[in-house]
Amino acid sequence: MPRQRFTHLLKANLLKANLLKANLLKPIALPTAQPILGLTLFSAVAISAYPAFSNPAPTFGDPQSVTSGSVASRSGIADLPPTNLSPNLSSPIAQVPSTPRINPPRSAVYAQPEAPYTLGSGDRIRIDIFQVPQYSGETDVLIDGTLNLPLAGKIAVGGMTLEQATAQVSAAYSQYLRRPLVTMSLLVRRPLEIGIAGEVNRPGSYTVTQTNASQFPTLTELIKTAGGMTRIADVRNIQVRRPQLSGIEQVINIDLWQLIQTGDLRADLALRDGDTIFIPATTVNLAEAPILAAASFAGDADKPINIAIVGEVFRPGTYSVTGSTAITAQAGTVGQVNGGITLPTVTRAIQVAGGIKPLADIRRVEVRRLTRAGTEQVFAVNLWDLLQAGDLRQDAILQEGDTVVIPTATSPSAAESAQIATASFSPAQIRVNVVGEVTTPGVVQVPPNTPLNQAILAAGGFNNRARRGSIELIRLNPDGTVVKQKIDIDFAQGINETNNPAMRNDDVVIVRRSGIASVGDALGNLLTPLNSVFSILQAPFRFIDIFGND
């Protein structure tokens, strides 16, 4: 008897399921009481196994492959009321996973969290509808910001977050499905169009292609793509303008100095499509400049920069300067690369320009710099503090287009000139032309600040005909005038302007003949014609002597 009752109840439930397929939009009331719990569970499982569709529709793979009959034959219950079974058994509907919640990304700015990603043309997404595989699949957001989905048609999702787009798709499918469970995920992001302006080396618009849908390009990555920051970039007040679906532009203020100083990654904002970055200019801070130049998103230190240098250098003009150490071997010659790669600085520019002149005012060196807005900034560096106190901040880092101005000192002291002459940005050698009564007259190369007596010794010293008490010094002044002075030289004296002055580049030293040598040369010149007459008179006698002996 129990066996027959079980068979009867099974047939009754299957009959109700067939009746449901004839009218899908009406919910089915389950029996209020079932004598056998196992049969109730079996009926619920059998009925809920069918997808909840009311009309046939094309699929992602083949829009015309599903017919009305085939859909009807697989239809099922969509609005089953909850059933209280046993504590050890649960309804299959209770096991349906809920739509995953999208947590907002981490905050990159202290007072303003990052906005979630919004969909746009070119994004590739995947849509999964629970127990409806024929309408699940991958699709692209079209150029007009819509999705073209089977059965639901075109759905606008442009500018929406994944959560908003999921709700939009669910609402569209709810016209055909009973409580559709839609899950949407981003597979491939569209290329991001991001603009950057201000104090970067290559401002403009950039297309960033990312294959990893879980990671967005950051602010520092785009700055590096744009060639890095300039030396006057204001990293504390960077602005990112982000378009919103409402049409109101969101402005995000970024302080990258916190990232540099503390390594706070929240300051490295993740970018979105359509973002516009502006990096303003600031006045030069000599203390912070080396720190900013060493940042990973600064400009390339190995890249040559074009600068101009004028004033008290041996070869003023325009130069291409790198960060390599430049050694100036001789005054007026272009410095040669000899060392590791560092940053292009004022002293390296001076070296490349042939070295600094003795009359340079190194306390008032100026650097003129143009901002991206076209305004000029002028800041001073004191190279005397660099020599005296080792203040490396004064050796300012240069950037593309800088102009270095070396003014002329009004009244330099001999002691200061001596120190400047031995500086690393002074020439290693100067040229002095020693002429007259020396062993090897001509141009000699001596170190800067060499005294007069050593310049003469470099030319081999006095010869036997030299006037040893005094010499003549001819010097070309910076203003173009020429000064000639007689100096009573004293080899026992140190450097002094009276008896043993320090040599400058292109000085001319003239060593005259002594009095005895001058008289001898005069007598020689006087007797030269008489010697010619005597030679003519002696010619016949020499002829007789030659042929008479024969």
Short mmCIF file of C-alpha atoms in Angstrom, two decimals, residues 146-523:
data_model
loop_
_atom_site.label_atom_id
_atom_site.label_comp_id
_atom_site.label_asym_id
_atom_site.label_seq_id
_atom_site.Cartn_x
_atom_site.Cartn_y
_atom_site.Cartn_z
CA THR A 146 25.52 50.25 -25.55
CA LEU A 147 25.46 46.47 -25.28
CA ASN A 148 23.72 44.46 -27.99
CA LEU A 149 22.39 41.47 -26.05
CA PRO A 150 20.29 38.56 -27.27
CA LEU A 151 16.64 38.81 -26.38
CA ALA A 152 17.09 42.11 -24.49
CA GLY A 153 18.46 44.07 -27.46
CA LYS A 154 20.42 47.32 -26.99
CA ILE A 155 21.10 48.42 -23.43
CA ALA A 156 22.90 51.69 -22.64
CA VAL A 157 25.74 51.16 -20.15
CA GLY A 158 28.22 53.90 -21.13
CA GLY A 159 29.44 55.86 -18.11
CA MET A 160 27.98 53.31 -15.68
CA THR A 161 29.86 51.29 -13.10
CA LEU A 162 29.76 47.50 -13.28
CA GLU A 163 27.21 47.45 -10.49
CA GLN A 164 24.98 49.96 -12.26
CA ALA A 165 25.32 48.14 -15.58
CA THR A 166 24.46 44.83 -13.90
CA ALA A 167 21.26 46.35 -12.54
CA GLN A 168 20.46 47.75 -15.99
CA VAL A 169 20.91 44.37 -17.67
CA SER A 170 18.89 42.65 -14.95
CA ALA A 171 16.05 45.11 -15.45
CA ALA A 172 16.09 44.50 -19.20
CA TYR A 173 15.99 40.72 -18.82
CA SER A 174 13.30 40.84 -16.13
CA GLN A 175 10.79 41.49 -18.92
CA TYR A 176 11.47 37.99 -20.20
CA LEU A 177 12.89 36.08 -17.22
CA ARG A 178 11.65 35.64 -13.71
CA ARG A 179 14.07 37.23 -11.26
CA PRO A 180 17.17 36.84 -13.47
CA LEU A 181 20.42 36.47 -11.55
CA VAL A 182 22.94 38.45 -13.64
CA THR A 183 26.67 38.59 -12.97
CA MET A 184 28.84 40.99 -14.98
CA SER A 185 32.64 41.07 -14.98
CA LEU A 186 35.21 43.18 -16.84
CA LEU A 187 37.55 41.08 -18.99
CA VAL A 188 39.58 43.62 -20.97
CA ARG A 189 39.57 47.34 -20.38
CA ARG A 190 39.37 49.71 -23.29
CA PRO A 191 42.49 51.81 -24.08
CA LEU A 192 42.47 54.84 -21.82
CA GLU A 193 42.76 58.32 -23.32
CA ILE A 194 44.50 60.55 -20.78
CA GLY A 195 45.78 64.10 -21.22
CA ILE A 196 48.67 65.65 -19.32
CA ALA A 197 49.83 69.27 -19.36
CA GLY A 198 52.09 71.57 -17.41
CA GLU A 199 55.58 70.81 -16.14
CA VAL A 200 56.34 67.56 -17.94
CA ASN A 201 58.86 67.10 -20.71
CA ARG A 202 56.37 65.83 -23.32
CA PRO A 203 52.87 67.15 -22.56
CA GLY A 204 49.96 65.94 -24.65
CA SER A 205 47.39 63.17 -25.01
CA TYR A 206 48.37 59.55 -24.39
CA THR A 207 46.64 56.25 -25.14
CA VAL A 208 47.32 53.69 -22.42
CA THR A 209 46.56 50.06 -23.26
CA GLN A 210 46.27 47.69 -20.31
CA THR A 211 45.56 43.99 -20.59
CA ASN A 212 45.16 43.45 -16.85
CA ALA A 213 41.57 44.31 -16.00
CA SER A 214 42.31 44.44 -12.26
CA GLN A 215 44.99 47.13 -12.41
CA PHE A 216 44.81 50.71 -13.65
CA PRO A 217 47.64 52.98 -14.77
CA THR A 218 48.75 55.33 -12.02
CA LEU A 219 49.65 59.00 -12.02
CA THR A 220 53.39 58.42 -11.72
CA GLU A 221 53.34 55.89 -14.56
CA LEU A 222 51.76 58.42 -16.90
CA ILE A 223 54.24 61.12 -15.81
CA LYS A 224 57.07 58.76 -16.76
CA THR A 225 55.37 58.06 -20.09
CA ALA A 226 55.28 61.83 -20.69
CA GLY A 227 59.06 62.08 -20.26
CA GLY A 228 59.11 62.86 -16.55
CA MET A 229 58.68 66.09 -14.63
CA THR A 230 60.62 69.28 -15.20
CA ARG A 231 62.80 70.73 -12.42
CA ILE A 232 60.17 73.30 -11.43
CA ALA A 233 57.16 70.98 -11.21
CA ASP A 234 54.94 71.63 -8.19
CA VAL A 235 54.36 68.06 -7.02
CA ARG A 236 52.32 69.24 -4.03
CA ASN A 237 49.48 70.72 -6.09
CA ILE A 238 48.85 68.35 -9.00
CA GLN A 239 45.29 68.42 -10.31
CA VAL A 240 43.43 65.53 -11.95
CA ARG A 241 40.15 66.45 -13.65
CA ARG A 242 37.78 63.54 -14.13
CA PRO A 243 34.54 63.65 -16.18
CA GLN A 244 31.39 62.35 -14.50
CA LEU A 245 28.20 60.85 -15.91
CA SER A 246 26.30 63.82 -14.49
CA GLY A 247 28.39 66.19 -16.62
CA ILE A 248 30.03 67.86 -13.61
CA GLU A 249 33.81 67.56 -13.69
CA GLN A 250 35.46 66.13 -10.58
CA VAL A 251 38.73 67.81 -9.51
CA ILE A 252 41.16 65.71 -7.47
CA ASN A 253 44.17 67.35 -5.79
CA ILE A 254 47.27 65.18 -5.49
CA ASP A 255 50.37 65.64 -3.30
CA LEU A 256 53.16 63.46 -4.67
CA TRP A 257 55.61 64.91 -2.14
CA GLN A 258 54.03 62.54 0.41
CA LEU A 259 54.84 59.63 -1.90
CA ILE A 260 58.46 60.79 -2.23
CA GLN A 261 58.97 61.47 1.47
CA THR A 262 56.96 58.70 3.14
CA GLY A 263 56.26 56.21 0.35
CA ASP A 264 52.50 56.66 0.83
CA LEU A 265 51.04 54.83 -2.18
CA ARG A 266 47.63 56.42 -1.61
CA ALA A 267 48.99 59.53 -3.29
CA ASP A 268 49.67 57.62 -6.53
CA LEU A 269 46.16 57.96 -7.95
CA ALA A 270 44.81 55.29 -10.28
CA LEU A 271 43.72 56.98 -13.50
CA ARG A 272 40.53 56.59 -15.52
CA ASP A 273 39.58 57.14 -19.13
CA GLY A 274 39.19 60.82 -19.92
CA ASP A 275 41.31 62.07 -17.00
CA THR A 276 43.24 65.31 -17.52
CA ILE A 277 46.37 65.93 -15.46
CA PHE A 278 47.84 69.37 -14.83
CA ILE A 279 51.17 69.87 -13.07
CA PRO A 280 51.75 73.55 -12.21
CA ALA A 281 55.09 75.31 -11.89
CA THR A 282 56.67 76.48 -8.67
CA THR A 283 59.72 78.49 -7.69
CA VAL A 284 63.00 76.60 -7.50
CA ASN A 285 63.85 75.17 -4.10
CA LEU A 286 67.57 74.32 -4.15
CA ALA A 287 67.19 71.98 -1.16
CA GLU A 288 64.33 69.93 -2.67
CA ALA A 289 65.58 69.94 -6.26
CA PRO A 290 68.00 66.97 -5.84
CA ILE A 291 65.27 64.94 -4.09
CA LEU A 292 62.78 65.55 -6.89
CA ALA A 293 65.42 64.83 -9.53
CA ALA A 294 66.08 61.43 -7.96
CA ALA A 295 62.40 60.39 -8.02
CA SER A 296 61.42 57.50 -10.27
CA PHE A 297 59.05 59.73 -12.25
CA ALA A 298 61.59 62.50 -12.84
CA GLY A 299 63.14 63.10 -16.25
CA ASP A 300 65.80 60.86 -17.78
CA ALA A 301 69.19 61.93 -16.37
CA ASP A 302 71.06 60.28 -19.26
CA LYS A 303 69.32 62.37 -21.90
CA PRO A 304 71.35 65.38 -23.15
CA ILE A 305 69.82 68.80 -22.59
CA ASN A 306 70.39 71.96 -24.62
CA ILE A 307 71.47 74.98 -22.58
CA ALA A 308 73.16 78.35 -23.15
CA ILE A 309 75.97 79.80 -21.06
CA VAL A 310 77.18 83.38 -21.31
CA GLY A 311 79.51 85.67 -19.42
CA GLU A 312 82.84 84.86 -17.80
CA VAL A 313 83.58 81.51 -19.41
CA PHE A 314 86.18 80.82 -22.06
CA ARG A 315 83.77 79.59 -24.74
CA PRO A 316 80.29 81.09 -24.22
CA GLY A 317 77.48 79.78 -26.38
CA THR A 318 74.95 76.95 -26.64
CA TYR A 319 75.85 73.42 -25.63
CA SER A 320 74.35 69.96 -25.31
CA VAL A 321 75.06 68.89 -21.75
CA THR A 322 74.64 65.46 -20.20
CA GLY A 323 74.96 64.37 -16.61
CA SER A 324 78.40 62.93 -17.24
CA THR A 325 81.35 64.41 -15.44
CA ALA A 326 83.10 66.82 -17.79
CA ILE A 327 86.81 67.49 -17.33
CA THR A 328 88.17 70.64 -18.98
CA ALA A 329 91.81 69.93 -19.74
CA GLN A 330 92.65 73.29 -21.26
CA ALA A 331 91.10 76.73 -21.09
CA GLY A 332 88.76 77.26 -23.99
CA THR A 333 88.45 73.60 -24.96
CA VAL A 334 85.19 71.70 -24.72
CA GLY A 335 85.06 69.37 -21.72
CA GLN A 336 85.28 65.65 -22.38
CA VAL A 337 83.21 62.93 -20.76
CA ASN A 338 85.14 61.10 -18.08
CA GLY A 339 83.11 59.53 -15.31
CA GLY A 340 79.81 58.06 -14.22
CA ILE A 341 76.38 59.34 -15.18
CA THR A 342 75.01 61.98 -12.81
CA LEU A 343 72.79 65.02 -13.28
CA PRO A 344 73.55 68.04 -15.50
CA THR A 345 74.45 70.92 -13.18
CA VAL A 346 75.76 74.49 -13.38
CA THR A 347 79.38 73.47 -12.78
CA ARG A 348 79.22 70.83 -15.51
CA ALA A 349 77.87 73.42 -17.92
CA ILE A 350 80.80 75.68 -17.03
CA GLN A 351 83.24 72.84 -17.64
CA VAL A 352 81.75 72.12 -21.05
CA ALA A 353 82.07 75.83 -21.91
CA GLY A 354 85.84 75.73 -21.40
CA GLY A 355 85.95 76.64 -17.73
CA ILE A 356 85.42 79.79 -15.75
CA LYS A 357 87.55 82.90 -16.16
CA PRO A 358 89.54 84.44 -13.29
CA LEU A 359 87.36 87.56 -13.19
CA ALA A 360 84.07 85.67 -12.86
CA ASP A 361 81.78 86.63 -9.98
CA ILE A 362 80.81 83.18 -8.82
CA ARG A 363 78.70 84.60 -5.97
CA ARG A 364 76.02 85.93 -8.35
CA VAL A 365 75.59 83.22 -10.98
CA GLU A 366 72.09 83.31 -12.46
CA VAL A 367 69.98 80.59 -14.06
CA ARG A 368 67.12 81.71 -16.30
CA ARG A 369 64.38 79.18 -16.91
CA LEU A 370 61.17 79.22 -18.95
CA THR A 371 58.05 77.54 -17.63
CA ARG A 372 55.59 75.69 -19.87
CA ALA A 373 53.31 78.71 -19.59
CA GLY A 374 55.99 80.90 -21.18
CA THR A 375 56.97 82.92 -18.11
CA GLU A 376 60.62 83.26 -17.10
CA GLN A 377 61.99 82.32 -13.71
CA VAL A 378 65.37 83.60 -12.54
CA PHE A 379 67.15 82.16 -9.53
CA ALA A 380 70.66 82.73 -8.19
CA VAL A 381 73.30 80.23 -7.14
CA ASN A 382 76.36 81.00 -5.04
CA LEU A 383 79.26 78.87 -6.21
CA TRP A 384 81.51 80.54 -3.63
CA ASP A 385 79.52 78.74 -0.92
CA LEU A 386 80.09 75.54 -2.87
CA LEU A 387 83.86 76.12 -2.76
CA GLN A 388 84.04 77.31 0.84
CA ALA A 389 81.39 75.25 2.64
CA GLY A 390 80.75 72.39 0.23
CA ASP A 391 77.10 73.42 -0.16
CA LEU A 392 76.05 71.09 -2.96
CA ARG A 393 72.63 72.74 -3.16
CA GLN A 394 74.30 75.65 -4.95
CA ASP A 395 75.28 73.40 -7.84
CA ALA A 396 71.80 73.71 -9.31
CA ILE A 397 70.44 70.99 -11.57
CA LEU A 398 69.71 72.26 -15.06
CA GLN A 399 66.89 71.40 -17.44
CA GLU A 400 66.22 71.78 -21.15
CA GLY A 401 66.40 75.40 -22.34
CA ASP A 402 68.15 76.90 -19.31
CA THR A 403 70.49 79.89 -19.67
CA VAL A 404 73.42 80.27 -17.26
CA VAL A 405 74.80 83.79 -16.77
CA ILE A 406 78.27 84.26 -15.21
CA PRO A 407 78.75 87.96 -14.31
CA THR A 408 82.07 89.81 -14.02
CA ALA A 409 83.47 90.59 -10.58
CA THR A 410 84.04 94.26 -9.83
CA SER A 411 87.18 93.97 -7.69
CA PRO A 412 88.33 90.38 -7.17
CA SER A 413 91.07 89.81 -4.63
CA ALA A 414 94.19 87.85 -5.45
CA ALA A 415 93.34 85.28 -2.77
CA GLU A 416 89.88 84.64 -4.18
CA SER A 417 91.22 84.45 -7.72
CA ALA A 418 93.72 81.84 -6.57
CA GLN A 419 90.95 79.72 -5.03
CA ILE A 420 88.72 80.05 -8.07
CA ALA A 421 91.60 79.04 -10.34
CA THR A 422 91.93 75.72 -8.52
CA ALA A 423 88.21 74.91 -8.58
CA SER A 424 86.95 71.89 -10.49
CA PHE A 425 85.00 74.12 -12.87
CA SER A 426 88.11 76.14 -13.76
CA PRO A 427 90.28 74.98 -16.66
CA ALA A 428 92.99 72.49 -15.77
CA GLN A 429 95.53 74.41 -17.86
CA ILE A 430 95.95 77.88 -19.32
CA ARG A 431 98.00 79.08 -22.29
CA VAL A 432 100.88 81.56 -21.85
CA ASN A 433 103.02 82.76 -24.77
CA VAL A 434 106.65 83.28 -23.70
CA VAL A 435 108.79 84.95 -26.39
CA GLY A 436 112.29 86.43 -26.54
CA GLU A 437 115.44 85.28 -24.86
CA VAL A 438 114.35 81.94 -23.43
CA THR A 439 115.54 78.46 -24.27
CA THR A 440 112.29 77.27 -25.93
CA PRO A 441 110.16 80.27 -26.83
CA GLY A 442 106.50 79.75 -27.71
CA VAL A 443 103.17 78.84 -26.12
CA VAL A 444 103.41 76.88 -22.88
CA GLN A 445 100.54 75.26 -20.97
CA VAL A 446 100.60 75.76 -17.23
CA PRO A 447 98.07 75.25 -14.42
CA PRO A 448 95.81 78.17 -13.52
CA ASN A 449 97.26 80.65 -11.05
CA THR A 450 100.81 79.81 -12.14
CA PRO A 451 103.23 82.67 -11.21
CA LEU A 452 105.32 84.47 -13.80
CA ASN A 453 108.62 82.88 -12.80
CA GLN A 454 107.24 79.37 -13.29
CA ALA A 455 105.89 80.28 -16.71
CA ILE A 456 109.41 81.37 -17.73
CA LEU A 457 110.87 78.16 -16.35
CA ALA A 458 108.27 76.21 -18.33
CA ALA A 459 109.76 77.82 -21.47
CA GLY A 460 113.25 76.55 -20.53
CA GLY A 461 114.36 79.60 -18.54
CA PHE A 462 116.55 82.50 -19.61
CA ASN A 463 119.29 81.94 -22.18
CA ASN A 464 122.72 83.64 -22.11
CA ARG A 465 121.47 86.73 -23.95
CA ALA A 466 118.49 87.45 -21.68
CA ARG A 467 117.97 90.48 -19.51
CA ARG A 468 117.34 88.77 -16.22
CA GLY A 469 116.23 91.70 -14.13
CA SER A 470 112.96 92.62 -15.82
CA ILE A 471 110.45 91.38 -18.36
CA GLU A 472 107.38 92.76 -20.13
CA LEU A 473 103.86 91.41 -19.63
CA ILE A 474 101.08 92.02 -22.17
CA ARG A 475 97.55 91.17 -21.00
CA LEU A 476 94.18 91.30 -22.80
CA ASN A 477 91.47 92.58 -20.46
CA PRO A 478 87.85 91.37 -20.56
CA ASP A 479 86.71 94.75 -21.89
CA GLY A 480 88.96 94.37 -24.94
CA THR A 481 91.74 96.71 -23.84
CA VAL A 482 95.40 95.65 -23.81
CA VAL A 483 97.72 96.43 -20.91
CA LYS A 484 101.51 96.37 -21.17
CA GLN A 485 103.59 96.54 -18.03
CA LYS A 486 107.24 96.16 -17.08
CA ILE A 487 107.89 93.82 -14.19
CA ASP A 488 111.10 93.54 -12.18
CA ILE A 489 111.02 89.82 -11.71
CA ASP A 490 112.29 88.19 -8.55
CA PHE A 491 112.49 84.40 -8.58
CA ALA A 492 112.72 84.36 -4.80
CA GLN A 493 109.32 86.00 -4.36
CA GLY A 494 105.99 84.23 -4.07
CA ILE A 495 102.92 85.23 -6.02
CA ASN A 496 102.39 88.97 -5.92
CA GLU A 497 101.19 91.51 -8.43
CA THR A 498 104.37 93.58 -8.23
CA ASN A 499 107.22 91.15 -8.86
CA ASN A 500 105.66 87.77 -9.62
CA PRO A 501 102.02 88.04 -10.75
CA ALA A 502 99.80 85.04 -11.43
CA MET A 503 99.38 84.24 -15.09
CA ARG A 504 96.06 84.43 -16.89
CA ASN A 505 95.03 82.67 -20.02
CA ASP A 506 96.58 84.11 -23.21
CA ASP A 507 99.11 86.30 -21.36
CA VAL A 508 102.22 87.24 -23.38
CA VAL A 509 105.62 87.37 -21.64
CA ILE A 510 108.47 89.14 -23.46
CA VAL A 511 112.06 88.53 -22.35
CA ARG A 512 114.37 91.21 -23.75
CA ARG A 513 118.11 90.98 -24.55
CA SER A 514 120.71 92.07 -22.06
CA GLY A 515 122.82 95.22 -22.67
CA ILE A 516 125.93 93.30 -23.70
CA ALA A 517 123.93 91.19 -26.12
CA SER A 518 122.38 94.31 -27.59
CA VAL A 519 125.81 95.98 -28.14
CA GLY A 520 127.20 92.83 -29.69
CA ASP A 521 124.26 92.56 -32.03
CA ALA A 522 124.67 96.25 -32.99
CA LEU A 523 128.37 95.85 -33.75
#
